[in-house]
XYZ file of C-alpha atoms in Angstrom:
193
model
C -3.391 -9.866 -19.348
C -3.483 -6.069 -19.596
C -4.647 -4.085 -16.571
C -6.392 -0.784 -17.843
C -6.810 1.703 -14.869
C -9.647 4.350 -14.961
C -10.341 6.651 -12.058
C -13.012 4.558 -10.368
C -12.356 1.021 -11.817
C -9.882 -1.350 -13.341
C -10.471 -3.482 -16.565
C -8.780 -6.672 -16.838
C -8.228 -7.439 -20.609
C -7.330 -10.829 -21.928
C -5.039 -10.865 -24.832
C -3.882 -14.391 -24.906
C -6.140 -15.408 -28.032
C -6.498 -13.813 -31.462
C -9.266 -11.490 -30.217
C -8.830 -9.522 -26.914
C -11.797 -9.493 -24.635
C -12.626 -7.902 -21.385
C -12.184 -10.606 -18.603
C -13.300 -8.595 -15.661
C -14.118 -5.220 -14.215
C -13.264 -4.219 -10.661
C -15.186 -1.316 -9.458
C -13.564 1.175 -6.805
C -10.192 -0.361 -7.572
C -9.095 2.600 -9.946
C -6.229 5.024 -9.472
C -5.971 8.831 -9.613
C -2.564 8.944 -11.468
C 0.233 6.645 -12.737
C 2.169 7.278 -9.424
C -0.544 5.088 -7.609
C 0.685 1.864 -9.674
C 4.020 -0.055 -9.411
C 5.537 -3.306 -10.658
C 6.744 -5.858 -8.117
C 8.246 -9.268 -8.405
C 4.944 -10.588 -7.015
C 2.691 -8.953 -9.659
C 1.324 -5.281 -10.126
C 0.512 -3.302 -7.001
C -1.667 -0.009 -6.927
C -3.203 2.007 -4.176
C -6.270 4.220 -3.762
C -8.335 5.598 -0.937
C -10.200 2.407 -0.457
C -7.255 -0.001 -0.202
C -4.076 -1.324 -1.585
C -4.246 -4.011 -4.273
C -2.074 -6.682 -5.858
C -2.741 -8.591 -8.920
C -0.579 -11.764 -8.860
C -1.518 -13.163 -12.407
C -4.656 -14.967 -11.171
C -6.795 -12.713 -9.009
C -6.843 -9.212 -7.322
C -5.922 -9.290 -3.586
C -6.776 -6.510 -1.255
C -3.690 -6.189 0.792
C -5.660 -4.407 3.619
C -7.760 -7.486 4.262
C -6.951 -11.016 5.449
C -9.693 -13.632 5.596
C -12.327 -10.938 5.157
C -11.137 -8.806 8.137
C -9.640 -5.263 7.398
C -6.203 -4.920 8.861
C -6.197 -1.100 8.835
C -9.133 0.954 9.656
C -10.577 3.457 7.164
C -9.997 6.425 9.404
C -6.219 5.635 9.572
C -5.473 4.277 6.098
C -4.954 7.627 4.006
C -5.887 11.344 4.147
C -8.904 11.570 1.658
C -7.337 14.961 0.268
C -4.474 13.553 -1.270
C -3.634 11.535 -4.375
C -2.057 8.202 -3.261
C 1.463 7.133 -4.533
C 3.136 3.909 -4.217
C 6.701 2.425 -4.878
C 8.371 -1.114 -4.514
C 11.566 -1.443 -2.699
C 13.062 -4.620 -4.280
C 16.028 -4.876 -1.663
C 13.538 -5.323 1.179
C 10.539 -6.582 -0.883
C 8.510 -3.989 0.615
C 5.598 -1.537 -0.801
C 6.071 2.147 0.349
C 3.016 4.406 0.468
C 3.235 8.104 1.726
C 0.288 8.242 4.064
C -0.793 11.983 3.894
C 1.448 13.979 1.494
C -0.600 15.554 -1.239
C 2.221 16.098 -3.778
C 1.923 18.289 -6.941
C 1.475 21.887 -5.987
C 0.099 21.414 -2.577
C 2.329 21.168 0.431
C 0.618 19.280 3.192
C 1.877 16.229 5.047
C 4.216 15.255 7.869
C 6.233 12.478 6.130
C 4.409 9.354 7.640
C 4.377 6.359 5.200
C 2.727 2.876 5.251
C 5.176 0.059 4.693
C 3.941 -3.373 3.416
C 6.279 -6.394 3.721
C 5.569 -8.659 0.852
C 7.237 -11.607 2.603
C 5.669 -11.396 6.012
C 2.330 -9.960 4.570
C 2.260 -7.266 7.279
C 1.830 -3.529 7.658
C 3.768 -0.882 9.664
C 3.560 2.884 9.648
C 6.857 4.727 9.696
C 6.284 8.143 11.522
C 7.592 11.572 10.569
C 9.966 12.968 8.070
C 10.116 9.582 6.132
C 9.194 10.757 2.688
C 9.361 14.555 2.905
C 8.734 17.131 5.438
C 6.035 19.603 5.714
C 5.863 22.324 3.042
C 7.727 20.501 0.436
C 6.329 19.675 -3.135
C 7.345 16.154 -3.976
C 7.474 14.233 -7.229
C 6.229 10.598 -7.644
C 8.316 7.778 -6.249
C 10.701 5.820 -8.662
C 12.679 2.638 -8.150
C 16.206 3.552 -9.498
C 18.749 1.295 -11.188
C 20.287 0.499 -7.775
C 16.983 -0.682 -6.202
C 16.452 2.435 -4.130
C 13.238 4.589 -4.144
C 13.989 8.140 -5.058
C 11.892 11.272 -5.621
C 12.370 14.990 -6.125
C 11.415 17.856 -3.758
C 10.339 21.474 -4.853
C 13.940 22.648 -4.565
C 15.170 20.359 -7.308
C 16.931 18.004 -4.782
C 16.861 14.367 -5.310
C 16.095 12.379 -2.118
C 16.395 8.668 -1.460
C 13.740 7.005 0.854
C 15.338 5.694 4.034
C 13.636 2.668 5.674
C 16.300 2.180 8.312
C 15.010 1.857 11.803
C 15.956 4.524 14.441
C 15.686 4.442 18.278
C 12.431 5.822 19.764
C 11.797 7.016 23.143
C 8.145 5.847 22.876
C 6.311 3.300 21.187
C 2.618 2.502 20.402
C 1.680 -0.991 19.255
C -1.887 -1.751 18.159
C -3.102 -5.105 17.309
C -6.514 -6.672 16.327
C -8.891 -7.729 19.000
C -7.466 -10.931 20.779
C -10.166 -13.512 20.981
C -8.026 -16.689 20.894
C -10.041 -18.308 18.174
C -13.479 -17.866 19.612
C -15.120 -14.663 20.143
C -18.360 -16.036 21.613
C -16.687 -17.580 24.742
C -15.709 -15.503 27.881
C -11.896 -15.872 28.604
C -9.768 -14.831 31.657
C -6.116 -13.970 31.073
C -3.924 -14.509 34.012
C -0.540 -13.893 32.728
C 1.197 -12.505 29.585
C 4.813 -12.893 28.698
């Protein structure tokens, strides 16, 4: 299969026979630039303002949804003014998506990034100074020969993405609504451990 990306859609082209043919077209699954697509050992992953997708060789999966329920709200997903980027960190088997850095000649963003763990199929956001700080032009993200994600900032310096955790004085945990399997029945919770 060949995945042909346009700005607003993705064409899936089958080349397994003598004559190629258009197998499927996925509307609203296009990309702004080549920085929004990466290769993983699970398949091809890409990101746009509507979601993060993975083509596993059989189907296109929206990684923001599970069983038809959106995991991350539209308002917290990505800043609509920037061009999304994505990279794969093979050491940790994670997708890295800068949340709000516009890249190119613009200099907005605070360094927040979404991280998707391919093994646990879970999302987390790493806050502040993760990719680049404010007022820094940044290149696209590239996985180097050592399996690290690297990028260049406007000064010409090469940086490496650091996903190690650090101690925090405050933490904010947000989960989906807890309905214990049935939202139609009223429940009373007496103890949580």
